[in-house]
């Protein structure tokens, strides 16, 4: 399976284990029904037989093309219940689509809601593909990439509302919240309780005989034959305090061991490196320091960056520029690039367009031709709209 996948997808790095995990996920989540799985099995057996009969002969491009098209153009089988449900909601979806597009056009990019992850199911796929005929009118009237993005984003919002997915208010989050395991919270509560008990025992050993302190000490020795009137009660208190300190140390070591193991697991090259290299290198550079020192003065920061970006500077180039110019004279100019809908379909397989994940761009197939035309115009004019050049920059002060 891995060899066959490597022939079909030359630019996707994947391991045998990853393919096996994908197969198990597809089987468990019931993405395909029995008829679709049987069709895939027949296609795989047919392809393997063709490869076996080919032997050592080099395959021709015309022989490979039908197999690839058969793999990519498998019919999507939808239950009749789903068809009835979508046809019944078609008018509702049309009104929600118009309403969502009007909403997203008036909302700035940074205030648009973050699109949630949609569960994979036939019902959701059918709902997601239903707006395609309705989008033709909006996309034909789109003048640039900004309007196309707002139309597609509105269609995604309308599909989420039909499906019932929750849309958070804020789109861009500055920090992701990490869930703390229940067992860790339980251990932290034990540590807090033990520390409070140590404080009461230490206070009683120092001569504090308040009723609340005495009651806590008696509860600490409940179930034992130790009485507060014994002559060696001071020694018993010391032993009890030392025992609690050892438990706190053991609990803290368990939490540190878990944190270290989680950090190593997240930095595993097969986990973290392939998914987000920038975040991995950033975590290896230095630990995060929050509030360790006061931030830089705002006026100084503005003055520094204004001097770097706003004030023109005349540079005196050295003789190396002539060497570069002579080397550049022998370089052949690049051929003109023509962007096709097929190029857009290939690009959106793993790409993101300002919050529109490839899941939506693959579903709204009617937008591929429009995006290809508008990207071609942007390429010819050598200009992109501000939508693709606006971002949030966080200034991280070094040292002080």
Coordinates of C-alpha atoms in Angstrom, one line a residue:
X1 CA 0.0 0.0 0.0
X2 CA 2.8 2.4 0.8
X3 CA 4.6 1.8 -2.5
X4 CA 1.4 2.3 -4.4
X5 CA 0.6 5.5 -2.5
X6 CA 4.2 6.8 -3.2
X7 CA 3.6 6.3 -6.9
X8 CA 0.3 8.3 -6.9
X9 CA 1.5 11.0 -4.5
X10 CA 5.1 11.9 -5.1
X11 CA 5.2 15.1 -3.0
X12 CA 3.4 13.9 0.2
X13 CA 5.8 12.4 2.8
X14 CA 4.0 9.6 4.6
X15 CA 5.1 6.5 6.5
X16 CA 3.7 3.0 6.5
X17 CA 2.4 3.4 10.0
X18 CA 0.6 6.7 9.1
X19 CA -1.2 4.9 6.2
X20 CA -2.2 2.1 8.5
X21 CA -3.6 4.6 11.1
X22 CA -5.5 6.3 8.3
X23 CA -7.1 3.0 7.2
X24 CA -8.1 2.2 10.8
X25 CA -9.6 5.6 11.2
X26 CA -11.6 5.3 8.0
X27 CA -12.9 1.9 9.0
X28 CA -13.9 3.1 12.5
X29 CA -15.5 6.3 11.5
X30 CA -17.6 4.7 8.8
X31 CA -16.8 7.4 6.2
X32 CA -17.5 5.0 3.3
X33 CA -20.3 2.5 3.3
X34 CA -20.0 -1.2 2.3
X35 CA -20.6 -0.5 -1.4
X36 CA -17.9 2.2 -1.6
X37 CA -15.4 0.0 0.3
X38 CA -16.1 -2.9 -2.1
X39 CA -15.5 -0.6 -5.1
X40 CA -12.2 0.5 -3.6
X41 CA -11.2 -3.1 -3.0
X42 CA -12.0 -4.1 -6.6
X43 CA -10.0 -1.1 -7.8
X44 CA -7.0 -2.0 -5.6
X45 CA -7.0 -5.6 -6.8
X46 CA -7.3 -4.5 -10.5
X47 CA -4.4 -2.0 -10.1
X48 CA -2.2 -4.6 -8.3
X49 CA -2.8 -7.1 -11.1
X50 CA -1.9 -4.5 -13.7
X51 CA 1.3 -3.8 -11.9
X52 CA 2.1 -7.5 -11.6
X53 CA 1.6 -8.1 -15.3
X54 CA 3.6 -5.1 -16.3
X55 CA 6.8 -6.7 -14.8
X56 CA 9.9 -4.7 -15.3
X57 CA 8.5 -2.7 -18.2
X58 CA 8.3 1.1 -17.7
X59 CA 4.7 2.2 -17.4
X60 CA 3.5 4.7 -20.0
X61 CA 1.8 8.0 -19.0
X62 CA -1.3 7.0 -20.9
X63 CA -1.5 3.8 -18.9
X64 CA -1.3 5.6 -15.6
X65 CA -3.7 8.3 -16.2
X66 CA -7.0 6.3 -16.2
X67 CA -6.0 4.6 -12.9
X68 CA -5.4 8.0 -11.2
X69 CA -8.7 9.4 -12.5
X70 CA -10.5 6.3 -11.3
X71 CA -9.1 6.8 -7.9
X72 CA -10.0 10.5 -7.7
X73 CA -13.4 10.4 -9.4
X74 CA -15.1 7.6 -7.3
X75 CA -18.8 8.4 -7.0
X76 CA -20.0 9.6 -3.7
X77 CA -22.9 7.5 -2.6
X78 CA -25.5 9.3 -0.4
X79 CA -28.4 7.7 1.3
X80 CA -31.9 8.6 0.2
X81 CA -32.6 9.9 3.7
X82 CA -29.9 12.5 3.3
X83 CA -31.2 13.5 -0.2
X84 CA -34.7 14.1 1.3
X85 CA -33.3 16.0 4.2
X86 CA -31.2 18.3 2.1
X87 CA -34.0 18.9 -0.5
X88 CA -36.3 19.8 2.4
X89 CA -33.7 22.2 3.8
X90 CA -32.7 23.7 0.4
X91 CA -34.8 26.9 0.7
X92 CA -33.8 27.3 4.3
X93 CA -30.1 27.0 3.3
X94 CA -30.6 29.6 0.5
X95 CA -32.0 32.1 3.0
X96 CA -29.2 31.3 5.5
X97 CA -26.6 31.6 2.8
X98 CA -27.8 35.0 1.8
X99 CA -27.9 36.1 5.4
X100 CA -24.5 34.8 6.2
X101 CA -22.9 36.4 3.2
X102 CA -24.4 39.8 4.1
X103 CA -23.0 39.4 7.7
X104 CA -19.5 38.4 6.7
X105 CA -19.2 41.3 4.2
X106 CA -19.7 43.9 6.9
X107 CA -17.4 42.2 9.5
X108 CA -13.6 42.9 9.5
X109 CA -11.4 40.0 9.0
X110 CA -10.0 39.9 12.6
X111 CA -13.6 39.8 14.0
X112 CA -14.9 37.0 11.8
X113 CA -15.8 33.8 13.8
X114 CA -13.4 30.9 13.7
X115 CA -14.8 28.1 11.6
X116 CA -15.1 24.9 13.7
X117 CA -13.9 21.4 12.7
X118 CA -16.8 19.6 11.1
X119 CA -17.2 15.8 11.9
X120 CA -16.8 13.6 8.9
X121 CA -20.2 12.1 7.9
X122 CA -22.3 11.7 4.8
X123 CA -24.9 14.1 6.1
X124 CA -22.3 16.8 6.7
X125 CA -20.6 16.3 3.3
X126 CA -24.0 16.5 1.6
X127 CA -24.9 19.7 3.4
X128 CA -21.5 21.2 2.6
X129 CA -21.8 20.5 -1.1
X130 CA -25.4 21.7 -1.4
X131 CA -24.5 25.5 -1.7
X132 CA -22.5 24.9 -4.8
X133 CA -25.3 25.8 -7.3
X134 CA -26.3 28.7 -5.2
X135 CA -22.8 30.1 -5.1
X136 CA -22.5 30.5 -8.9
X137 CA -24.5 33.8 -8.9
X138 CA -22.4 35.3 -6.1
X139 CA -19.1 34.2 -7.5
X140 CA -19.9 35.5 -11.0
X141 CA -20.6 38.9 -9.4
X142 CA -17.3 38.8 -7.4
X143 CA -14.8 41.4 -8.6
X144 CA -11.7 40.4 -6.6
X145 CA -10.3 37.9 -4.2
X146 CA -11.6 39.8 -1.2
X147 CA -15.2 39.5 -2.3
X148 CA -14.6 35.8 -3.2
X149 CA -13.3 35.2 0.3
X150 CA -16.3 36.8 1.9
X151 CA -18.7 34.8 -0.2
X152 CA -17.0 31.5 0.6
X153 CA -16.7 32.3 4.2
X154 CA -20.4 33.2 4.3
X155 CA -21.2 29.9 2.6
X156 CA -19.1 28.0 5.2
X157 CA -20.9 29.9 8.1
X158 CA -24.3 29.0 6.6
X159 CA -23.3 25.3 6.3
X160 CA -22.2 25.3 9.9
X161 CA -25.5 26.7 11.0
X162 CA -27.4 24.1 9.0
X163 CA -25.3 21.3 10.5
X164 CA -25.6 22.7 14.0
X165 CA -21.9 23.4 14.6
X166 CA -21.1 26.1 17.2
X167 CA -19.4 29.2 16.0
X168 CA -17.2 31.0 18.6
X169 CA -17.4 34.8 18.7
X170 CA -13.7 35.6 18.3
X171 CA -11.9 34.2 15.3
X172 CA -8.3 34.7 16.2
X173 CA -7.1 33.5 19.6
X174 CA -3.9 34.7 21.0
X175 CA -3.2 31.7 23.2
X176 CA -4.6 28.2 23.2
X177 CA -5.9 26.8 26.5
X178 CA -4.5 23.4 27.4
X179 CA -6.7 21.0 29.2
X180 CA -5.4 19.7 32.6
X181 CA -5.9 16.0 33.2
X182 CA -8.3 15.1 36.0
X183 CA -5.8 13.0 37.9
X184 CA -3.3 16.0 37.9
X185 CA -6.0 18.2 39.4
X186 CA -6.7 15.6 42.0
X187 CA -3.0 15.3 42.9
X188 CA -2.7 19.1 43.1
X189 CA -5.6 19.2 45.5
X190 CA -3.9 16.6 47.7
X191 CA -0.8 18.7 47.7
X192 CA -2.7 21.8 48.7
X193 CA -4.5 19.9 51.5
X194 CA -1.3 18.3 52.8
X195 CA 0.5 21.7 52.9
X196 CA -2.4 23.2 54.8
X197 CA -2.2 20.3 57.3
X198 CA 1.5 20.7 57.7
X199 CA 0.9 24.4 58.6
X200 CA -1.6 23.4 61.3
X201 CA 0.6 20.7 62.7
X202 CA 3.6 23.1 62.8
X203 CA 1.5 25.7 64.5
X204 CA 0.3 23.2 67.2
X205 CA 3.9 22.1 67.8
X206 CA 4.9 25.7 68.4
X207 CA 2.2 26.0 71.2
X208 CA -0.9 27.2 69.3
X209 CA -3.8 25.6 71.2
X210 CA -6.7 27.2 69.4
X211 CA -9.8 25.0 69.1
X212 CA -9.6 25.0 65.2
X213 CA -5.9 23.9 65.3
X214 CA -6.5 21.3 68.0
X215 CA -9.5 19.9 66.0
X216 CA -7.3 19.6 62.8
X217 CA -4.5 17.8 64.7
X218 CA -7.0 15.3 66.2
X219 CA -8.4 14.6 62.7
X220 CA -4.8 14.1 61.5
X221 CA -4.2 11.4 64.1
X222 CA -7.6 9.8 63.9
X223 CA -7.6 6.0 63.5
X224 CA -4.3 5.7 65.5
X225 CA -3.6 5.2 69.2
X226 CA -1.9 8.6 69.5
X227 CA -3.3 11.0 72.0
X228 CA -2.5 14.7 72.2
X229 CA -1.7 14.3 75.9
X230 CA 1.1 11.8 75.4
X231 CA 4.6 12.9 76.5
X232 CA 6.1 12.2 73.1
X233 CA 3.5 14.1 71.1
X234 CA 6.2 16.4 69.8
X235 CA 8.1 13.6 68.2
X236 CA 4.8 12.2 66.7
X237 CA 4.0 15.6 65.2
X238 CA 7.5 15.7 63.6
X239 CA 7.1 12.3 62.2
X240 CA 3.7 13.1 60.8
X241 CA 5.0 16.4 59.2
X242 CA 8.0 14.5 57.6
X243 CA 5.6 11.9 56.3
X244 CA 3.4 14.6 54.6
X245 CA 6.5 16.3 53.2
X246 CA 7.6 13.0 51.6
X247 CA 4.2 12.5 50.1
X248 CA 4.2 16.0 48.7
X249 CA 7.6 15.4 47.1
X250 CA 6.4 12.1 45.6
X251 CA 3.3 13.7 44.2
X252 CA 5.2 16.6 42.7
X253 CA 7.7 14.2 41.1
X254 CA 4.8 12.4 39.5
X255 CA 3.5 15.6 38.0
X256 CA 7.0 16.7 36.8
X257 CA 7.5 13.2 35.2
X258 CA 4.2 13.5 33.4
X259 CA 5.1 17.1 32.2
X260 CA 8.5 16.0 30.9
X261 CA 7.0 13.0 29.1
X262 CA 4.4 15.1 27.5
X263 CA 7.0 17.6 26.4
X264 CA 9.2 14.9 24.8
X265 CA 6.1 13.4 23.1
X266 CA 5.0 16.7 21.6
X267 CA 8.5 17.4 20.4
X268 CA 8.7 14.0 18.7
X269 CA 9.7 14.5 15.1
X270 CA 6.9 12.3 13.9
X271 CA 4.4 14.3 15.9
X272 CA 5.4 17.9 16.3
X273 CA 8.1 18.5 13.6
X274 CA 6.0 17.5 10.6
X275 CA 2.9 19.4 11.9
X276 CA 4.4 22.7 13.0
X277 CA 8.2 23.1 12.6
X278 CA 8.1 26.8 13.5
X279 CA 6.4 26.1 16.8
X280 CA 8.9 23.3 17.6
X281 CA 12.0 25.5 17.0
X282 CA 10.4 28.3 19.0
X283 CA 9.8 25.9 22.0
X284 CA 13.5 24.8 21.8
X285 CA 14.9 28.3 21.8
X286 CA 14.1 29.5 25.3
X287 CA 11.3 29.0 27.9
X288 CA 8.4 31.4 27.9
X289 CA 8.8 34.2 30.4
X290 CA 5.6 36.1 31.2
X291 CA 5.8 39.2 33.3
X292 CA 9.4 38.8 34.2
X293 CA 10.3 42.3 33.3
X294 CA 8.4 45.4 32.2
X295 CA 7.7 45.7 28.5
X296 CA 9.4 48.3 26.3
X297 CA 8.1 51.8 26.2
X298 CA 5.5 52.3 23.4
X299 CA 7.0 55.6 22.2
X300 CA 10.4 54.0 21.9
X301 CA 9.0 51.0 20.1
X302 CA 7.2 53.2 17.6
X303 CA 10.3 55.4 17.1
X304 CA 12.5 52.3 16.5
X305 CA 10.2 50.7 13.8
X306 CA 9.5 54.1 12.2
X307 CA 13.2 54.6 11.7
X308 CA 13.5 51.2 10.1
X309 CA 10.5 51.3 7.8
X310 CA 9.4 54.9 7.2
X311 CA 12.6 56.9 6.7
X312 CA 14.3 56.5 3.3
X313 CA 17.9 55.5 3.3
X314 CA 20.5 55.7 0.5
X315 CA 22.7 52.7 0.4
X316 CA 26.1 52.6 -1.3
X317 CA 26.5 49.2 -2.9
X318 CA 29.9 47.5 -3.3
X319 CA 31.5 45.9 -6.3
X320 CA 29.7 42.6 -5.5
X321 CA 26.6 44.0 -7.1
X322 CA 28.3 44.1 -10.5
X323 CA 29.2 40.4 -10.2
X324 CA 25.6 39.6 -9.4
X325 CA 24.4 41.6 -12.4
X326 CA 26.8 39.8 -14.7
X327 CA 25.7 36.4 -13.4
X328 CA 22.0 37.4 -13.8
X329 CA 22.5 38.2 -17.5
X330 CA 23.0 34.6 -18.3
X331 CA 19.8 33.4 -16.5
X332 CA 16.9 32.6 -18.8
X333 CA 13.7 34.4 -18.0
X334 CA 10.9 32.3 -16.5
X335 CA 8.0 31.3 -18.7
X336 CA 4.6 32.9 -18.2
X337 CA 2.5 31.2 -15.6
X338 CA -1.1 30.3 -16.3
X339 CA -3.2 29.4 -13.3
X340 CA -5.9 26.8 -14.0
X341 CA -8.7 25.5 -11.9
X342 CA -6.8 22.2 -11.6
X343 CA -3.9 24.1 -10.0
X344 CA -6.3 25.6 -7.5
X345 CA -7.9 22.2 -6.8
X346 CA -4.4 20.8 -6.2
X347 CA -3.3 23.8 -4.0
X348 CA -6.4 23.7 -1.7
X349 CA -5.9 20.0 -0.9
X350 CA -3.7 21.1 2.1
X351 CA -3.8 24.9 2.1
X352 CA -5.7 27.5 4.1
X353 CA -7.1 30.8 2.8
X354 CA -7.6 33.2 5.7
X355 CA -9.5 30.9 8.0
X356 CA -11.1 28.8 5.2
X357 CA -9.6 25.4 5.7
X358 CA -9.1 23.1 2.7
X359 CA -12.2 21.2 3.8
X360 CA -14.4 24.0 2.7
X361 CA -12.4 24.9 -0.4
X362 CA -12.5 21.3 -1.6
X363 CA -16.3 21.2 -1.0
X364 CA -17.1 24.5 -2.8
X365 CA -15.8 23.2 -6.2
X366 CA -17.5 26.0 -8.1
X367 CA -15.0 28.5 -6.7
X368 CA -11.9 26.9 -8.2
X369 CA -12.4 28.5 -11.6
X370 CA -13.1 31.9 -10.1
X371 CA -10.1 31.7 -7.8
X372 CA -7.9 30.7 -10.8
X373 CA -9.0 33.7 -12.8
X374 CA -8.6 36.2 -9.9
X375 CA -5.2 34.8 -8.9
X376 CA -4.1 35.1 -12.5
X377 CA -5.2 38.8 -12.5
X378 CA -3.3 39.4 -9.3
X379 CA -0.2 37.7 -10.8
X380 CA -0.3 39.7 -14.0
X381 CA -0.8 43.0 -12.1
X382 CA 1.9 42.0 -9.6
X383 CA -0.4 43.0 -6.7
X384 CA -2.3 41.2 -4.0
X385 CA -5.1 42.6 -1.9
X386 CA -4.5 43.6 1.7
X387 CA -6.5 40.6 2.8
X388 CA -3.4 38.4 2.0
X389 CA -0.8 40.7 3.5
X390 CA -2.4 41.7 6.9
X391 CA -1.3 39.9 10.0
X392 CA -0.8 40.3 13.7
X393 CA 2.8 40.9 14.8
X394 CA 3.7 40.2 18.5
X395 CA 6.9 42.0 19.5
X396 CA 8.9 39.7 21.9
X397 CA 11.4 41.8 23.9
X398 CA 14.8 40.1 24.4
X399 CA 16.3 40.3 27.8
X400 CA 15.2 43.8 29.1

